[in-house]
Amino acid sequence: MYECLGSQPTAWAGKTYGEIEAIADRDGSILVQPVGSIEQHGLHLPVSTDTICADALAHEGAATVADEVPIVVAPALWAGNSPYHVSFPGRIDVEFTTLVDVYAQLAASALETGFDALLLLNGHGGNHNAIGGASKAIGLEHPDVEVLAMTYFGLAAPIVDEIRESEPGGMNHAGELETSLMLHLRPDLVREDLIEGTHLDEPYTHAYDDMFVSGPLSVHRLEEEYSETGAVGDPQFASAEAGETIFEYLCGEMELLLTEIHEQTTG
């Protein structure tokens, strides 16, 4: 039996329009829209890694509050902006301004059902500015809706020093963090015999080193300048146990955030 799209209890895709309308009509209702990308993640992770992680966190986070909070998770948007991965196969990319419009139009159409809040939950660093632009456009069009946007891995910053095995720079693209999460969430998709990365070597002090730490300096480089395999960081230090710890922590932070959104939009 096919069990994928719509199989989670919080999934928009598995509900009838009447069920979606009933959730939206309740006070403090929340629509979560996961967004990701389809792009290379080294030789050991699938191209859908960003989308899988964002979608999993959206559903598990929603499940933590679903008994008290009217909430539904829209189908994940897999289209992302990844021009700096152009040297590697596997990328399905959308131009930046088009992507902002796509996010804004899809979310706006979903909001017509009557939700009180929208959270764009992003799993791809290259989408950060796009979800920011889309949230502003959506907010202007729907002034009565609480519109928020967040890239999930920023939530992990307080816990990583407790569990990491790599030095700073080891938790970058397809590095220790993402590989650990995938070993926990979808170990069947991780090619453990092909795990190989290149520790991030960025000469500018004020640029970022790990994916959850954004330095004040933005540096444009193609991914091939950092790594021959496309994996930037130290995925060899990843483990399913670390992935489980990180994911449970992220779910706890999502529970706090979704509860705050509900309380902010109730009444």
PDB file of C-alpha atoms in Angstrom:
ATOM      1  CA  MET A   1       0.000   0.000   0.000  1.00  0.00           C
ATOM      2  CA  TYR A   2       1.311   3.449  -0.924  1.00  0.00           C
ATOM      3  CA  GLU A   3       1.902   5.475   2.234  1.00  0.00           C
ATOM      4  CA  CYS A   4       3.698   8.709   1.583  1.00  0.00           C
ATOM      5  CA  LEU A   5       1.893  11.922   0.658  1.00  0.00           C
ATOM      6  CA  GLY A   6      -0.816  12.550   3.235  1.00  0.00           C
ATOM      7  CA  SER A   7       0.103   9.650   5.522  1.00  0.00           C
ATOM      8  CA  GLN A   8       0.896  11.802   8.579  1.00  0.00           C
ATOM      9  CA  PRO A   9      -2.045  12.763  10.835  1.00  0.00           C
ATOM     10  CA  THR A  10      -1.173  16.467  10.484  1.00  0.00           C
ATOM     11  CA  ALA A  11      -0.925  16.361   6.672  1.00  0.00           C
ATOM     12  CA  TRP A  12      -3.018  18.722   4.564  1.00  0.00           C
ATOM     13  CA  ALA A  13      -2.762  16.242   1.681  1.00  0.00           C
ATOM     14  CA  GLY A  14      -4.523  13.494   3.643  1.00  0.00           C
ATOM     15  CA  LYS A  15      -7.530  15.558   4.691  1.00  0.00           C
ATOM     16  CA  THR A  16     -10.764  16.446   2.957  1.00  0.00           C
ATOM     17  CA  TYR A  17     -11.534  20.095   2.274  1.00  0.00           C
ATOM     18  CA  GLY A  18     -14.149  19.992   5.008  1.00  0.00           C
ATOM     19  CA  GLU A  19     -11.577  18.804   7.547  1.00  0.00           C
ATOM     20  CA  ILE A  20      -9.116  21.513   6.485  1.00  0.00           C
ATOM     21  CA  GLU A  21     -11.812  24.162   6.741  1.00  0.00           C
ATOM     22  CA  ALA A  22     -12.784  22.975  10.229  1.00  0.00           C
ATOM     23  CA  ILE A  23      -9.176  23.318  11.423  1.00  0.00           C
ATOM     24  CA  ALA A  24      -8.771  26.759   9.865  1.00  0.00           C
ATOM     25  CA  ASP A  25     -12.018  28.001  11.435  1.00  0.00           C
ATOM     26  CA  ARG A  26     -10.837  27.315  14.982  1.00  0.00           C
ATOM     27  CA  ASP A  27      -9.323  30.200  16.929  1.00  0.00           C
ATOM     28  CA  GLY A  28      -5.537  30.460  16.666  1.00  0.00           C
ATOM     29  CA  SER A  29      -5.244  28.073  13.715  1.00  0.00           C
ATOM     30  CA  ILE A  30      -1.792  27.532  12.177  1.00  0.00           C
ATOM     31  CA  LEU A  31      -0.675  26.486   8.713  1.00  0.00           C
ATOM     32  CA  VAL A  32       2.910  25.197   8.518  1.00  0.00           C
ATOM     33  CA  GLN A  33       4.528  25.244   5.082  1.00  0.00           C
ATOM     34  CA  PRO A  34       7.800  23.280   4.855  1.00  0.00           C
ATOM     35  CA  VAL A  35      10.166  24.336   2.078  1.00  0.00           C
ATOM     36  CA  GLY A  36      13.346  22.613   0.927  1.00  0.00           C
ATOM     37  CA  SER A  37      15.350  21.977  -2.219  1.00  0.00           C
ATOM     38  CA  ILE A  38      16.504  19.324  -4.660  1.00  0.00           C
ATOM     39  CA  GLU A  39      20.279  19.581  -4.877  1.00  0.00           C
ATOM     40  CA  GLN A  40      23.430  17.548  -4.334  1.00  0.00           C
ATOM     41  CA  HIS A  41      24.372  16.587  -0.783  1.00  0.00           C
ATOM     42  CA  GLY A  42      27.652  14.876  -1.484  1.00  0.00           C
ATOM     43  CA  LEU A  43      27.934  11.284  -2.608  1.00  0.00           C
ATOM     44  CA  HIS A  44      26.324   9.915   0.562  1.00  0.00           C
ATOM     45  CA  LEU A  45      23.047  11.820   1.008  1.00  0.00           C
ATOM     46  CA  PRO A  46      20.029  12.068  -1.318  1.00  0.00           C
ATOM     47  CA  VAL A  47      19.291  15.250  -3.239  1.00  0.00           C
ATOM     48  CA  SER A  48      16.053  15.610  -1.244  1.00  0.00           C
ATOM     49  CA  THR A  49      17.823  15.952   2.127  1.00  0.00           C
ATOM     50  CA  ASP A  50      16.737  19.552   2.791  1.00  0.00           C
ATOM     51  CA  THR A  51      13.122  18.768   1.949  1.00  0.00           C
ATOM     52  CA  ILE A  52      13.060  15.580   4.042  1.00  0.00           C
ATOM     53  CA  CYS A  53      14.440  17.327   7.118  1.00  0.00           C
ATOM     54  CA  ALA A  54      12.089  20.313   6.882  1.00  0.00           C
ATOM     55  CA  ASP A  55       9.055  18.112   6.230  1.00  0.00           C
ATOM     56  CA  ALA A  56       9.863  15.716   9.078  1.00  0.00           C
ATOM     57  CA  LEU A  57      10.329  18.555  11.550  1.00  0.00           C
ATOM     58  CA  ALA A  58       7.134  20.268  10.410  1.00  0.00           C
ATOM     59  CA  HIS A  59       5.046  17.142  10.999  1.00  0.00           C
ATOM     60  CA  GLU A  60       6.709  16.007  14.215  1.00  0.00           C
ATOM     61  CA  GLY A  61       6.626  19.536  15.591  1.00  0.00           C
ATOM     62  CA  ALA A  62       2.952  19.895  14.698  1.00  0.00           C
ATOM     63  CA  ALA A  63       2.197  16.540  16.316  1.00  0.00           C
ATOM     64  CA  THR A  64       3.530  17.792  19.665  1.00  0.00           C
ATOM     65  CA  VAL A  65       0.776  20.434  19.871  1.00  0.00           C
ATOM     66  CA  ALA A  66      -2.001  18.963  17.712  1.00  0.00           C
ATOM     67  CA  ASP A  67      -4.156  17.936  20.686  1.00  0.00           C
ATOM     68  CA  GLU A  68      -4.447  21.566  21.787  1.00  0.00           C
ATOM     69  CA  VAL A  69      -3.648  23.627  18.708  1.00  0.00           C
ATOM     70  CA  PRO A  70      -5.575  23.627  15.405  1.00  0.00           C
ATOM     71  CA  ILE A  71      -2.738  22.971  12.993  1.00  0.00           C
ATOM     72  CA  VAL A  72      -2.077  21.437   9.603  1.00  0.00           C
ATOM     73  CA  VAL A  73       1.076  20.945   7.536  1.00  0.00           C
ATOM     74  CA  ALA A  74       0.940  21.726   3.815  1.00  0.00           C
ATOM     75  CA  PRO A  75       2.754  19.499   1.297  1.00  0.00           C
ATOM     76  CA  ALA A  76       6.457  20.341   1.289  1.00  0.00           C
ATOM     77  CA  LEU A  77       7.638  22.671  -1.451  1.00  0.00           C
ATOM     78  CA  TRP A  78      10.741  21.008  -2.872  1.00  0.00           C
ATOM     79  CA  ALA A  79      11.723  23.791  -5.295  1.00  0.00           C
ATOM     80  CA  GLY A  80      14.671  25.832  -4.054  1.00  0.00           C
ATOM     81  CA  ASN A  81      17.327  28.290  -5.151  1.00  0.00           C
ATOM     82  CA  SER A  82      20.710  26.570  -5.514  1.00  0.00           C
ATOM     83  CA  PRO A  83      22.705  28.232  -8.318  1.00  0.00           C
ATOM     84  CA  TYR A  84      26.005  27.724  -6.477  1.00  0.00           C
ATOM     85  CA  HIS A  85      25.579  23.936  -6.891  1.00  0.00           C
ATOM     86  CA  VAL A  86      25.598  24.289 -10.678  1.00  0.00           C
ATOM     87  CA  SER A  87      28.767  22.192 -11.073  1.00  0.00           C
ATOM     88  CA  PHE A  88      27.105  19.096  -9.615  1.00  0.00           C
ATOM     89  CA  PRO A  89      24.334  16.957 -11.162  1.00  0.00           C
ATOM     90  CA  GLY A  90      20.991  16.432  -9.448  1.00  0.00           C
ATOM     91  CA  ARG A  91      19.886  20.032  -9.014  1.00  0.00           C
ATOM     92  CA  ILE A  92      16.338  21.131  -9.881  1.00  0.00           C
ATOM     93  CA  ASP A  93      16.462  24.867  -9.426  1.00  0.00           C
ATOM     94  CA  VAL A  94      14.161  27.884  -9.532  1.00  0.00           C
ATOM     95  CA  GLU A  95      15.372  31.426 -10.179  1.00  0.00           C
ATOM     96  CA  PHE A  96      15.286  33.578  -7.028  1.00  0.00           C
ATOM     97  CA  THR A  97      12.549  36.086  -7.882  1.00  0.00           C
ATOM     98  CA  THR A  98      10.372  33.341  -9.362  1.00  0.00           C
ATOM     99  CA  LEU A  99      10.828  31.307  -6.192  1.00  0.00           C
ATOM    100  CA  VAL A 100       9.698  34.208  -4.006  1.00  0.00           C
ATOM    101  CA  ASP A 101       6.582  34.540  -6.151  1.00  0.00           C
ATOM    102  CA  VAL A 102       5.893  30.785  -6.049  1.00  0.00           C
ATOM    103  CA  TYR A 103       6.168  30.664  -2.254  1.00  0.00           C
ATOM    104  CA  ALA A 104       3.994  33.736  -1.876  1.00  0.00           C
ATOM    105  CA  GLN A 105       1.287  32.619  -4.312  1.00  0.00           C
ATOM    106  CA  LEU A 106       1.001  29.064  -2.989  1.00  0.00           C
ATOM    107  CA  ALA A 107       0.883  30.178   0.631  1.00  0.00           C
ATOM    108  CA  ALA A 108      -1.594  32.946  -0.160  1.00  0.00           C
ATOM    109  CA  SER A 109      -3.963  30.521  -1.873  1.00  0.00           C
ATOM    110  CA  ALA A 110      -3.807  28.171   1.127  1.00  0.00           C
ATOM    111  CA  LEU A 111      -4.528  31.070   3.489  1.00  0.00           C
ATOM    112  CA  GLU A 112      -7.801  31.745   1.696  1.00  0.00           C
ATOM    113  CA  THR A 113      -9.179  28.856   3.770  1.00  0.00           C
ATOM    114  CA  GLY A 114      -8.978  31.126   6.816  1.00  0.00           C
ATOM    115  CA  PHE A 115      -5.899  30.266   8.919  1.00  0.00           C
ATOM    116  CA  ASP A 116      -4.810  32.749  11.559  1.00  0.00           C
ATOM    117  CA  ALA A 117      -1.088  32.111  11.192  1.00  0.00           C
ATOM    118  CA  LEU A 118       1.420  30.853   8.633  1.00  0.00           C
ATOM    119  CA  LEU A 119       4.883  29.497   9.379  1.00  0.00           C
ATOM    120  CA  LEU A 120       7.278  28.980   6.474  1.00  0.00           C
ATOM    121  CA  LEU A 121       9.693  26.325   7.763  1.00  0.00           C
ATOM    122  CA  ASN A 122      12.820  26.211   5.616  1.00  0.00           C
ATOM    123  CA  GLY A 123      15.443  23.480   5.330  1.00  0.00           C
ATOM    124  CA  HIS A 124      17.808  24.998   2.736  1.00  0.00           C
ATOM    125  CA  GLY A 125      20.268  27.831   3.340  1.00  0.00           C
ATOM    126  CA  GLY A 126      19.850  29.149  -0.190  1.00  0.00           C
ATOM    127  CA  ASN A 127      16.151  29.780   0.483  1.00  0.00           C
ATOM    128  CA  HIS A 128      16.705  32.000   3.506  1.00  0.00           C
ATOM    129  CA  ASN A 129      16.266  35.302   1.685  1.00  0.00           C
ATOM    130  CA  ALA A 130      13.477  33.888  -0.485  1.00  0.00           C
ATOM    131  CA  ILE A 131      11.290  32.927   2.470  1.00  0.00           C
ATOM    132  CA  GLY A 132      11.975  36.332   3.994  1.00  0.00           C
ATOM    133  CA  GLY A 133      10.823  38.074   0.839  1.00  0.00           C
ATOM    134  CA  ALA A 134       7.819  35.787   0.489  1.00  0.00           C
ATOM    135  CA  SER A 135       6.748  36.334   4.101  1.00  0.00           C
ATOM    136  CA  LYS A 136       6.750  40.083   3.579  1.00  0.00           C
ATOM    137  CA  ALA A 137       4.685  39.767   0.397  1.00  0.00           C
ATOM    138  CA  ILE A 138       2.209  37.416   2.086  1.00  0.00           C
ATOM    139  CA  GLY A 139       1.945  39.635   5.139  1.00  0.00           C
ATOM    140  CA  LEU A 140       1.130  42.673   3.020  1.00  0.00           C
ATOM    141  CA  GLU A 141      -1.560  40.744   1.171  1.00  0.00           C
ATOM    142  CA  HIS A 142      -2.981  39.182   4.343  1.00  0.00           C
ATOM    143  CA  PRO A 143      -2.587  41.780   7.112  1.00  0.00           C
ATOM    144  CA  ASP A 144      -4.847  39.826   9.473  1.00  0.00           C
ATOM    145  CA  VAL A 145      -2.605  36.740   9.347  1.00  0.00           C
ATOM    146  CA  GLU A 146       0.463  36.257  11.535  1.00  0.00           C
ATOM    147  CA  VAL A 147       3.161  35.434   8.964  1.00  0.00           C
ATOM    148  CA  LEU A 148       6.488  33.989  10.099  1.00  0.00           C
ATOM    149  CA  ALA A 149       9.508  32.417   8.404  1.00  0.00           C
ATOM    150  CA  MET A 150      12.341  30.369   9.880  1.00  0.00           C
ATOM    151  CA  THR A 151      15.245  28.204   8.746  1.00  0.00           C
ATOM    152  CA  TYR A 152      15.198  25.208  11.061  1.00  0.00           C
ATOM    153  CA  PHE A 153      18.880  24.521  11.628  1.00  0.00           C
ATOM    154  CA  GLY A 154      19.323  27.841  13.420  1.00  0.00           C
ATOM    155  CA  LEU A 155      17.290  26.299  16.235  1.00  0.00           C
ATOM    156  CA  ALA A 156      19.988  23.678  16.804  1.00  0.00           C
ATOM    157  CA  ALA A 157      22.756  26.110  17.755  1.00  0.00           C
ATOM    158  CA  PRO A 158      22.342  25.827  21.563  1.00  0.00           C
ATOM    159  CA  ILE A 159      22.748  22.037  21.582  1.00  0.00           C
ATOM    160  CA  VAL A 160      25.395  21.242  18.991  1.00  0.00           C
ATOM    161  CA  ASP A 161      28.429  21.937  21.169  1.00  0.00           C
ATOM    162  CA  GLU A 162      27.225  19.251  23.571  1.00  0.00           C
ATOM    163  CA  ILE A 163      27.083  16.522  20.953  1.00  0.00           C
ATOM    164  CA  ARG A 164      29.377  17.425  18.065  1.00  0.00           C
ATOM    165  CA  GLU A 165      32.529  15.449  17.319  1.00  0.00           C
ATOM    166  CA  SER A 166      33.806  17.778  14.584  1.00  0.00           C
ATOM    167  CA  GLU A 167      35.500  21.140  14.955  1.00  0.00           C
ATOM    168  CA  PRO A 168      33.752  24.351  13.793  1.00  0.00           C
ATOM    169  CA  GLY A 169      33.285  24.038  10.044  1.00  0.00           C
ATOM    170  CA  GLY A 170      32.375  20.353  10.303  1.00  0.00           C
ATOM    171  CA  MET A 171      28.621  20.971  10.375  1.00  0.00           C
ATOM    172  CA  ASN A 172      28.236  22.613   7.018  1.00  0.00           C
ATOM    173  CA  HIS A 173      26.550  21.340   3.850  1.00  0.00           C
ATOM    174  CA  ALA A 174      26.034  17.540   4.070  1.00  0.00           C
ATOM    175  CA  GLY A 175      28.366  17.546   7.059  1.00  0.00           C
ATOM    176  CA  GLU A 176      28.024  16.132  10.555  1.00  0.00           C
ATOM    177  CA  LEU A 177      24.665  17.786  11.337  1.00  0.00           C
ATOM    178  CA  GLU A 178      22.667  16.902   8.219  1.00  0.00           C
ATOM    179  CA  THR A 179      24.205  13.443   7.950  1.00  0.00           C
ATOM    180  CA  SER A 180      23.318  12.692  11.587  1.00  0.00           C
ATOM    181  CA  LEU A 181      19.742  13.847  11.019  1.00  0.00           C
ATOM    182  CA  MET A 182      19.417  11.663   7.929  1.00  0.00           C
ATOM    183  CA  LEU A 183      20.903   8.649   9.732  1.00  0.00           C
ATOM    184  CA  HIS A 184      18.089   9.115  12.243  1.00  0.00           C
ATOM    185  CA  LEU A 185      15.239  10.047   9.887  1.00  0.00           C
ATOM    186  CA  ARG A 186      16.005   8.049   6.723  1.00  0.00           C
ATOM    187  CA  PRO A 187      18.965   5.704   7.242  1.00  0.00           C
ATOM    188  CA  ASP A 188      17.824   3.742   4.199  1.00  0.00           C
ATOM    189  CA  LEU A 189      18.819   6.697   2.008  1.00  0.00           C
ATOM    190  CA  VAL A 190      22.290   7.245   3.456  1.00  0.00           C
ATOM    191  CA  ARG A 191      25.165   5.644   1.507  1.00  0.00           C
ATOM    192  CA  GLU A 192      27.400   5.072   4.514  1.00  0.00           C
ATOM    193  CA  ASP A 193      30.171   3.530   2.409  1.00  0.00           C
ATOM    194  CA  LEU A 194      30.448   6.793   0.449  1.00  0.00           C
ATOM    195  CA  ILE A 195      30.588   9.225   3.376  1.00  0.00           C
ATOM    196  CA  GLU A 196      33.293  11.753   2.570  1.00  0.00           C
ATOM    197  CA  GLY A 197      33.533  15.481   3.056  1.00  0.00           C
ATOM    198  CA  THR A 198      35.953  18.388   3.042  1.00  0.00           C
ATOM    199  CA  HIS A 199      36.295  20.470   6.197  1.00  0.00           C
ATOM    200  CA  LEU A 200      35.232  24.044   5.483  1.00  0.00           C
ATOM    201  CA  ASP A 201      38.227  26.262   4.781  1.00  0.00           C
ATOM    202  CA  GLU A 202      36.878  29.798   4.496  1.00  0.00           C
ATOM    203  CA  PRO A 203      39.617  32.476   4.858  1.00  0.00           C
ATOM    204  CA  TYR A 204      37.324  35.295   6.008  1.00  0.00           C
ATOM    205  CA  THR A 205      36.954  35.492   9.788  1.00  0.00           C
ATOM    206  CA  HIS A 206      33.504  37.096   9.632  1.00  0.00           C
ATOM    207  CA  ALA A 207      32.026  34.587   7.188  1.00  0.00           C
ATOM    208  CA  TYR A 208      30.059  31.589   8.466  1.00  0.00           C
ATOM    209  CA  ASP A 209      31.594  28.231   9.307  1.00  0.00           C
ATOM    210  CA  ASP A 210      28.709  25.959  10.366  1.00  0.00           C
ATOM    211  CA  MET A 211      25.289  26.005   8.716  1.00  0.00           C
ATOM    212  CA  PHE A 212      23.511  27.205  11.863  1.00  0.00           C
ATOM    213  CA  VAL A 213      25.930  30.106  12.487  1.00  0.00           C
ATOM    214  CA  SER A 214      25.536  32.998  10.073  1.00  0.00           C
ATOM    215  CA  GLY A 215      28.445  35.417  10.140  1.00  0.00           C
ATOM    216  CA  PRO A 216      28.028  39.109   9.261  1.00  0.00           C
ATOM    217  CA  LEU A 217      29.953  38.675   6.010  1.00  0.00           C
ATOM    218  CA  SER A 218      28.279  37.122   2.966  1.00  0.00           C
ATOM    219  CA  VAL A 219      30.708  35.417   0.584  1.00  0.00           C
ATOM    220  CA  HIS A 220      29.720  34.100  -2.839  1.00  0.00           C
ATOM    221  CA  ARG A 221      31.450  30.884  -3.845  1.00  0.00           C
ATOM    222  CA  LEU A 222      30.519  27.895  -5.933  1.00  0.00           C
ATOM    223  CA  GLU A 223      30.260  24.719  -3.882  1.00  0.00           C
ATOM    224  CA  GLU A 224      33.064  23.127  -5.919  1.00  0.00           C
ATOM    225  CA  GLU A 225      35.453  25.710  -4.454  1.00  0.00           C
ATOM    226  CA  TYR A 226      34.897  24.163  -1.040  1.00  0.00           C
ATOM    227  CA  SER A 227      34.640  20.462  -1.873  1.00  0.00           C
ATOM    228  CA  GLU A 228      35.256  18.067  -4.753  1.00  0.00           C
ATOM    229  CA  THR A 229      32.443  15.777  -3.575  1.00  0.00           C
ATOM    230  CA  GLY A 230      29.970  18.549  -2.750  1.00  0.00           C
ATOM    231  CA  ALA A 231      29.930  17.689   0.950  1.00  0.00           C
ATOM    232  CA  VAL A 232      31.352  20.529   3.048  1.00  0.00           C
ATOM    233  CA  GLY A 233      32.204  19.567   6.608  1.00  0.00           C
ATOM    234  CA  ASP A 234      32.944  16.338   8.440  1.00  0.00           C
ATOM    235  CA  PRO A 235      30.151  13.804   7.826  1.00  0.00           C
ATOM    236  CA  GLN A 236      32.408  10.967   9.012  1.00  0.00           C
ATOM    237  CA  PHE A 237      31.642  12.061  12.590  1.00  0.00           C
ATOM    238  CA  ALA A 238      27.864  11.704  12.110  1.00  0.00           C
ATOM    239  CA  SER A 239      25.754   9.169  13.997  1.00  0.00           C
ATOM    240  CA  ALA A 240      22.111   8.180  14.239  1.00  0.00           C
ATOM    241  CA  GLU A 241      22.286   8.755  18.002  1.00  0.00           C
ATOM    242  CA  ALA A 242      23.403  12.350  17.527  1.00  0.00           C
ATOM    243  CA  GLY A 243      20.706  12.801  14.885  1.00  0.00           C
ATOM    244  CA  GLU A 244      18.040  11.571  17.292  1.00  0.00           C
ATOM    245  CA  THR A 245      19.245  13.945  20.022  1.00  0.00           C
ATOM    246  CA  ILE A 246      19.286  16.902  17.639  1.00  0.00           C
ATOM    247  CA  PHE A 247      15.877  16.073  16.181  1.00  0.00           C
ATOM    248  CA  GLU A 248      14.248  15.659  19.594  1.00  0.00           C
ATOM    249  CA  TYR A 249      15.680  19.011  20.633  1.00  0.00           C
ATOM    250  CA  LEU A 250      14.367  20.633  17.442  1.00  0.00           C
ATOM    251  CA  CYS A 251      10.912  19.166  18.064  1.00  0.00           C
ATOM    252  CA  GLY A 252      10.935  20.627  21.548  1.00  0.00           C
ATOM    253  CA  GLU A 253      11.799  24.049  20.187  1.00  0.00           C
ATOM    254  CA  MET A 254       9.035  23.696  17.584  1.00  0.00           C
ATOM    255  CA  GLU A 255       6.567  22.866  20.338  1.00  0.00           C
ATOM    256  CA  LEU A 256       7.479  26.093  22.142  1.00  0.00           C
ATOM    257  CA  LEU A 257       7.260  28.158  18.957  1.00  0.00           C
ATOM    258  CA  LEU A 258       3.935  26.727  17.769  1.00  0.00           C
ATOM    259  CA  THR A 259       2.419  27.202  21.214  1.00  0.00           C
ATOM    260  CA  GLU A 260       3.553  30.835  21.192  1.00  0.00           C
ATOM    261  CA  ILE A 261       2.082  31.385  17.720  1.00  0.00           C
ATOM    262  CA  HIS A 262      -1.226  29.871  18.811  1.00  0.00           C
ATOM    263  CA  GLU A 263      -1.380  32.023  21.936  1.00  0.00           C
ATOM    264  CA  GLN A 264      -0.439  35.122  19.958  1.00  0.00           C
ATOM    265  CA  THR A 265      -3.276  34.593  17.457  1.00  0.00           C
ATOM    266  CA  THR A 266      -6.010  33.445  19.837  1.00  0.00           C
ATOM    267  CA  GLY A 267      -8.785  35.813  20.766  1.00  0.00           C
TER     268      GLY A 267
END
